[in-house]
Coordinates of C-alpha atoms and ligand atoms in Angstrom, one line a residue:
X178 CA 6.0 -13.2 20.2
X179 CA 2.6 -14.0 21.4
X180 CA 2.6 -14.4 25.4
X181 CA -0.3 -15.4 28.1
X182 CA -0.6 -15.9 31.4
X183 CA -0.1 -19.5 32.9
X184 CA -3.3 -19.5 34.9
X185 CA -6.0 -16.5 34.9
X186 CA -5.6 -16.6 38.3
X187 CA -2.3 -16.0 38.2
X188 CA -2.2 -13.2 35.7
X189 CA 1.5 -11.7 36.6
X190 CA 3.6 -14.2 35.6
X191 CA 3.9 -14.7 32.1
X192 CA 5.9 -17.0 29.6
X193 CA 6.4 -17.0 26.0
X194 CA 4.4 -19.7 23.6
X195 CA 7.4 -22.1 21.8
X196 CA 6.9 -22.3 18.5
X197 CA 4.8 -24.9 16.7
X198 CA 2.3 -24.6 19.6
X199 CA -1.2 -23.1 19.8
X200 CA -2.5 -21.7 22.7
X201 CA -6.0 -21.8 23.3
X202 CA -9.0 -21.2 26.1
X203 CA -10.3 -24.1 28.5
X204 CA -14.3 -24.1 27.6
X205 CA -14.5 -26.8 30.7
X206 CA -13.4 -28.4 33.2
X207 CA -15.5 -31.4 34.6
X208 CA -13.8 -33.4 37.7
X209 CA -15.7 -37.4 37.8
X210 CA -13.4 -38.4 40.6
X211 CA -10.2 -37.3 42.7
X212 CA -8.6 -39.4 40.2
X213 CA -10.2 -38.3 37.1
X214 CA -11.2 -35.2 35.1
X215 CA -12.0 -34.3 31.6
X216 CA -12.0 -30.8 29.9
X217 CA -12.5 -28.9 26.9
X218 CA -10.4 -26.6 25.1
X219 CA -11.0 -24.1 21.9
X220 CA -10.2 -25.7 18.7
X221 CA -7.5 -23.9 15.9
X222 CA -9.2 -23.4 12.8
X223 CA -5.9 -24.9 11.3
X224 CA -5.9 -28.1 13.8
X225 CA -6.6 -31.6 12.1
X226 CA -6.3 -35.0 13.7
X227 CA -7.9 -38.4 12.7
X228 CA -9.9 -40.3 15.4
X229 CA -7.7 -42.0 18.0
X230 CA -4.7 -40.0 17.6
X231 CA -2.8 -38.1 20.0
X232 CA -1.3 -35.0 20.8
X233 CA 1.1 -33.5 23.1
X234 CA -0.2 -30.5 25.6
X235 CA 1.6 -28.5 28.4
X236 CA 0.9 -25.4 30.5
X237 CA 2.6 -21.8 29.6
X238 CA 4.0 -22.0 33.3
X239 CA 7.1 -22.6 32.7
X240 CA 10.2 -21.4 29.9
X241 CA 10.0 -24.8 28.8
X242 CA 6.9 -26.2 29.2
X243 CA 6.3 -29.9 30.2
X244 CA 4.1 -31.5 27.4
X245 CA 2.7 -35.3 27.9
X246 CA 0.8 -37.3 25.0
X247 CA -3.1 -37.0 25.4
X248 CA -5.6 -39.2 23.2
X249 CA -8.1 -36.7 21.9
X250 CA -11.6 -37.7 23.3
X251 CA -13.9 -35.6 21.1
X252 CA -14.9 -36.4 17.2
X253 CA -13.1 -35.3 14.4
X254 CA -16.0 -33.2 13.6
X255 CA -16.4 -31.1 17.0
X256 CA -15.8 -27.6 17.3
X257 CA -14.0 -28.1 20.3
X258 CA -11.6 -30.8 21.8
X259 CA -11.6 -32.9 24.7
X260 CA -9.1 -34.5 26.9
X261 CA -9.7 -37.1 29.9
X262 CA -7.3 -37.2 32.0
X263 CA -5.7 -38.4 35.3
X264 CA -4.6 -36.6 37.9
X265 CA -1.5 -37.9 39.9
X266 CA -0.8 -35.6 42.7
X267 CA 2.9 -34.9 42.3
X268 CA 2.8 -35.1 38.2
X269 CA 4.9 -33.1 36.2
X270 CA 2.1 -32.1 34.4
X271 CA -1.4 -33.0 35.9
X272 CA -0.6 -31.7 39.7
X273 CA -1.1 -28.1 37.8
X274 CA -3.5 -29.5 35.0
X275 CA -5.9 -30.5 36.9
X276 CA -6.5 -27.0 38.4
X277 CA -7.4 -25.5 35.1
X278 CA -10.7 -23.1 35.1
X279 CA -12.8 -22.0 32.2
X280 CA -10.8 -19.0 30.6
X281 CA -7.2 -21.1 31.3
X282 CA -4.7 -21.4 28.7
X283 CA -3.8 -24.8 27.6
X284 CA -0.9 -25.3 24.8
X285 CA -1.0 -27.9 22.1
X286 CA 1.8 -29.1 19.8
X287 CA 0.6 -28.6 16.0
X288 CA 0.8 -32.0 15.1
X289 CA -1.2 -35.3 16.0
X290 CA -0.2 -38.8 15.6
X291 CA -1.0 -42.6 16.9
X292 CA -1.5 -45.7 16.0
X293 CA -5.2 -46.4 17.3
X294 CA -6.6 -45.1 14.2
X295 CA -8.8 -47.1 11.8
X296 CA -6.3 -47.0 8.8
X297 CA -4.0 -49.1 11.2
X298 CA -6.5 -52.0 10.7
X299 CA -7.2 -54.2 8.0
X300 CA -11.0 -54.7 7.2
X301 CA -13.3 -56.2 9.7
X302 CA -16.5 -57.3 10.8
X303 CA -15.7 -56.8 14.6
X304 CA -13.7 -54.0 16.3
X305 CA -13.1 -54.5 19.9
X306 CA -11.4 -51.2 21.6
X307 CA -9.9 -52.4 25.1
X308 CA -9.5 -50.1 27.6
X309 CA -8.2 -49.1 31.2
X310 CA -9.0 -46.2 32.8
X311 CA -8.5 -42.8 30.6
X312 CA -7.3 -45.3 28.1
X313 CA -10.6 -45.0 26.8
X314 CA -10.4 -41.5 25.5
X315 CA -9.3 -42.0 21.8
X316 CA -12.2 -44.7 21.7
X317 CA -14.5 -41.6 22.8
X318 CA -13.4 -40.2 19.8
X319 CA -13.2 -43.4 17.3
X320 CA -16.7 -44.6 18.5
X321 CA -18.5 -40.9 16.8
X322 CA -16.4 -40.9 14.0
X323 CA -18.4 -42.3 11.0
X324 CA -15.3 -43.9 8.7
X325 CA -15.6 -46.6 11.9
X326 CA -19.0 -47.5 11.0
X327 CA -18.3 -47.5 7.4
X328 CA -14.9 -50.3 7.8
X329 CA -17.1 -52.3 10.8
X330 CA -20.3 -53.6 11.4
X331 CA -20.2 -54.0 15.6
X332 CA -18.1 -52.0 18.1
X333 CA -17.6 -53.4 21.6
X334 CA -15.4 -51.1 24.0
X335 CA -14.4 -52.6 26.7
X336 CA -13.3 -49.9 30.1
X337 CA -12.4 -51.3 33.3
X338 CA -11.0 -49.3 36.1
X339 CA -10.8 -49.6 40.0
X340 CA -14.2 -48.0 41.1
X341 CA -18.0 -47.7 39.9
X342 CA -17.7 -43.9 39.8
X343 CA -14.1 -44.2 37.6
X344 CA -16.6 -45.7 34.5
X345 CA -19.3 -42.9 34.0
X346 CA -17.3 -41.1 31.2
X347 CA -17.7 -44.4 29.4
X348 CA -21.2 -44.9 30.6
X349 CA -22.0 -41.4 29.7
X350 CA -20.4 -41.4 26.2
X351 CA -22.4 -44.5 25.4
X352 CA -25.6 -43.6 26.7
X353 CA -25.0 -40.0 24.4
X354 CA -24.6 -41.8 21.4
X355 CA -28.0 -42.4 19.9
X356 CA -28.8 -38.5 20.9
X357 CA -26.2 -37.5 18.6
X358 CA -27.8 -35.5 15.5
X359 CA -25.1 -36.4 13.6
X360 CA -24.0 -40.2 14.1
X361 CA -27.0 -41.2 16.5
X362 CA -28.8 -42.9 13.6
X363 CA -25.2 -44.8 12.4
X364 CA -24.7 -46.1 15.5
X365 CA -27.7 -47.6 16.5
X366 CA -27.7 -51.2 17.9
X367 CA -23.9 -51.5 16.7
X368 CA -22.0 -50.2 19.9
X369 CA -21.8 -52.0 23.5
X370 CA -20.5 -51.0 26.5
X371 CA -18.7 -53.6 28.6
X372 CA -17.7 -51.7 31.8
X373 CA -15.8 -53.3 34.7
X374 CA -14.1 -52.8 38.3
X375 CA -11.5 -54.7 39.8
X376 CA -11.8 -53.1 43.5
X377 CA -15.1 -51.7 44.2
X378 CA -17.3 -54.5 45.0
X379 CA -20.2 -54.1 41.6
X380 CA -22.4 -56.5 39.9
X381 CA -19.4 -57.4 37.0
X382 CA -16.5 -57.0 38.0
X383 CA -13.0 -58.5 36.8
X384 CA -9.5 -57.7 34.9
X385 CA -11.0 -58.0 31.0
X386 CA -7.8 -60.5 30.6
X387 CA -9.4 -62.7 33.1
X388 CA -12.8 -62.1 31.9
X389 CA -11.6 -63.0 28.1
X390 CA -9.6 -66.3 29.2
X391 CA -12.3 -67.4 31.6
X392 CA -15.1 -67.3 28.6
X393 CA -17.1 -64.7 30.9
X394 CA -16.7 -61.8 28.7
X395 CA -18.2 -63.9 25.8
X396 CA -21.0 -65.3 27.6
X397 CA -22.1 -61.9 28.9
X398 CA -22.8 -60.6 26.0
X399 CA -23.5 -63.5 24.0
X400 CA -21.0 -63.3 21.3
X401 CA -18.7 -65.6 19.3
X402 CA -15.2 -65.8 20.9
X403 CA -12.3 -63.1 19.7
X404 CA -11.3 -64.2 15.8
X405 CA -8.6 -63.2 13.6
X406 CA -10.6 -63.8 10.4
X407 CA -13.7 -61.2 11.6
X408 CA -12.0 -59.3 14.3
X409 CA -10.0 -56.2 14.9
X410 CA -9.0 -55.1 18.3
X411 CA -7.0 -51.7 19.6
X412 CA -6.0 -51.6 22.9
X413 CA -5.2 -48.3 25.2
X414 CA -4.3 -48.1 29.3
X415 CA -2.1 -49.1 31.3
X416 CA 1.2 -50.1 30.1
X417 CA 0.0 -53.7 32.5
X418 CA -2.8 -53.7 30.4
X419 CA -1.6 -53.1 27.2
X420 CA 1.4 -55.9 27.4
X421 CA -1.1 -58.5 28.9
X422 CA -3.6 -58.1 26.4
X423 CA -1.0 -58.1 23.7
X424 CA 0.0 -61.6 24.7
X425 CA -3.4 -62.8 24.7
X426 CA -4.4 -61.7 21.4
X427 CA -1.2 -62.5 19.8
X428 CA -1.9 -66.3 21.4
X429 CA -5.4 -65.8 19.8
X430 CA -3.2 -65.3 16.4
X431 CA -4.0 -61.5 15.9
X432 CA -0.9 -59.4 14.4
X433 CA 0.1 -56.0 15.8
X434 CA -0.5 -53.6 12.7
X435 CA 0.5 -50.1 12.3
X436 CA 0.3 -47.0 9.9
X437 CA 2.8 -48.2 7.4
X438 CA 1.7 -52.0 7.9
X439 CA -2.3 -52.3 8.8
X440 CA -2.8 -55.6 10.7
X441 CA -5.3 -57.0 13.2
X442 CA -4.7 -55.2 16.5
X443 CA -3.0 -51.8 17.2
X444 CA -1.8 -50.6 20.8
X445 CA -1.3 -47.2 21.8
X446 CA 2.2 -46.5 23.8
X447 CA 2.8 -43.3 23.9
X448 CA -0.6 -43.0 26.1
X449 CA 0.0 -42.7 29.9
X450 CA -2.8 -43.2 32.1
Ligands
A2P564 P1 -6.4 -53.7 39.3 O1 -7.3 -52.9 40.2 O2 -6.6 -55.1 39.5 O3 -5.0 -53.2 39.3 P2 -5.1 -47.9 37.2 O4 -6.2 -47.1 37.8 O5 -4.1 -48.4 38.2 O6 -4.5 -47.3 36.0 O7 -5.8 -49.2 36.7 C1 -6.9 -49.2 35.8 C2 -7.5 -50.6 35.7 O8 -6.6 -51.4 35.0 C3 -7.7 -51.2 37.1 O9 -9.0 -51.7 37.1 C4 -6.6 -52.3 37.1 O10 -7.0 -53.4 37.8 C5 -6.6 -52.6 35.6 N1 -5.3 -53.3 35.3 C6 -4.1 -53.0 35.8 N2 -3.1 -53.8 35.3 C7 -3.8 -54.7 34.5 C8 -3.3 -55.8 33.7 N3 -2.1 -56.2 33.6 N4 -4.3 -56.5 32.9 C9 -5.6 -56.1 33.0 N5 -6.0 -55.1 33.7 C10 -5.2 -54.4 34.5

């Protein structure tokens, strides 16, 4: 049975891989806050997903390993994969996650599922992703994947979290996109940011349910109000979030689709963040 170490640093203690689980190197680490890092991990050969899925990952520190649901950030199409994630001091999982090094081993169940995935969603114009915090890591992933530009003509991601510093991996992401060799040209003029905080004092700032009831979100970026007809929507954060903006949209008359049954909006549960 194959075995590693649970940290490098820690290179005694070692625990066997359970089965249907691939271990593989941390590339790198990159910390944006005290609340929130992202890092990159070696890719299987075998290892397919479709944008906006999820898929379980643990630590080899323990017999049985704790594994929690992670949206994968990066594009179908990247060698490697990337994870954003929280980190909550006495988590199961993150308390140890989040002191992960280049050369770490990081486990990942074989298989990856969700339902913030494109064939979830019947044919648009519009797709609005909403997100909270590290909610807006499968939209990292959904925004470079070219079968989104093919099904819609405009993208609006919405990421709203406490502080200014919390929204640089969106800010980044965006600001990356017309760079890219391979989906910079797609994208052009089709994808806007809306980026919000609710506690640190910035020039728009707001809950995006408010900011959708109130009108704002509209009028700041000049668009036509949220429509069933034209619009798709897929929501990922906080389990607040996610019920709030459920009850809006369903008021709005969007239906909740899923894999079996494609509708208007999806939500991702099984995300914590
Ligand atoms: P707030 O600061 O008003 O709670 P967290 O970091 O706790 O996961 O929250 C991420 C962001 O999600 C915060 O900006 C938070 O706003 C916002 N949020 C929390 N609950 C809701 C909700 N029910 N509807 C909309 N936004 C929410």
């Amino acid at each position: 049975m194959q075995q590693v170490s649970a940290l490098r640093k820690d290179p005694g203690v070692v625990f066997p891989i359970p089965a249907n689980v691939h271990a593989e190197t941390v590339v790198s680490v990159r910390h944006y806050t005290d609340r929130l890092f992202s890092f990159r991990i070696t890719r299987p050969q075998s290892f397919r997903f479709r944008s906006g899925e999820f898929v379980m990952i643990g630590l080899p520190n323990a017999e049985k390993p704790v594994f929690r649901a992670y949206s994968i950030a990066s594009p179908s199409w990247d060698e490697e994969i990337e994870f954003f994630s929280i980190k909550v001091p006495d988590g199961p999982l993150t308390s140890e996650l989040q002191k992960i090094v280049p050369g770490d081993t990081v486990l990942m169940r074989q298989k990856s599922t969700g339902t913030l995935v494109n064939d979830a969603l019947t044919p648009g114009k519009r797709l609005f992703m909403i997100s909270t915090g590290t909610g807006i890591a499968p939209f990292a992933s959904l925004v470079r994947a070219p079968e989104t530009f093919e099904k819609f003509e405009q993208i609006v991601i919405t990421h709203t979290c406490r502080d200014h510093a919390e929204l640089a991996y969106g800010v980044e992401l965006a600001e990356g996109l017309a760079a890219d060799p391979l989906i910079g040209e797609m994208t052009e003029g089709r994808v806007t940011l809306y980026s919000t905080t609710t506690r640190e004092i910035t020039p728009r700032m707001g809950r995006i349910t408010r900011l959708i009831e109130s009108g704002r979100f509209y009028e700041d970026l000049a668009i036509a109000p949220l429509d069933p007809e034209t619009d798709r929507i897929m929501i990922c954060g906080s389990m607040h979030m996610l019920n709030d903006v459920k009850e809006l949209v369903e008021k709005l008359g969007f239906e909740e689709g899923s894999n079996s049954k494609p509708s208007s909006f999806v939500v991702e549960r099984a995300f914590v963040g």
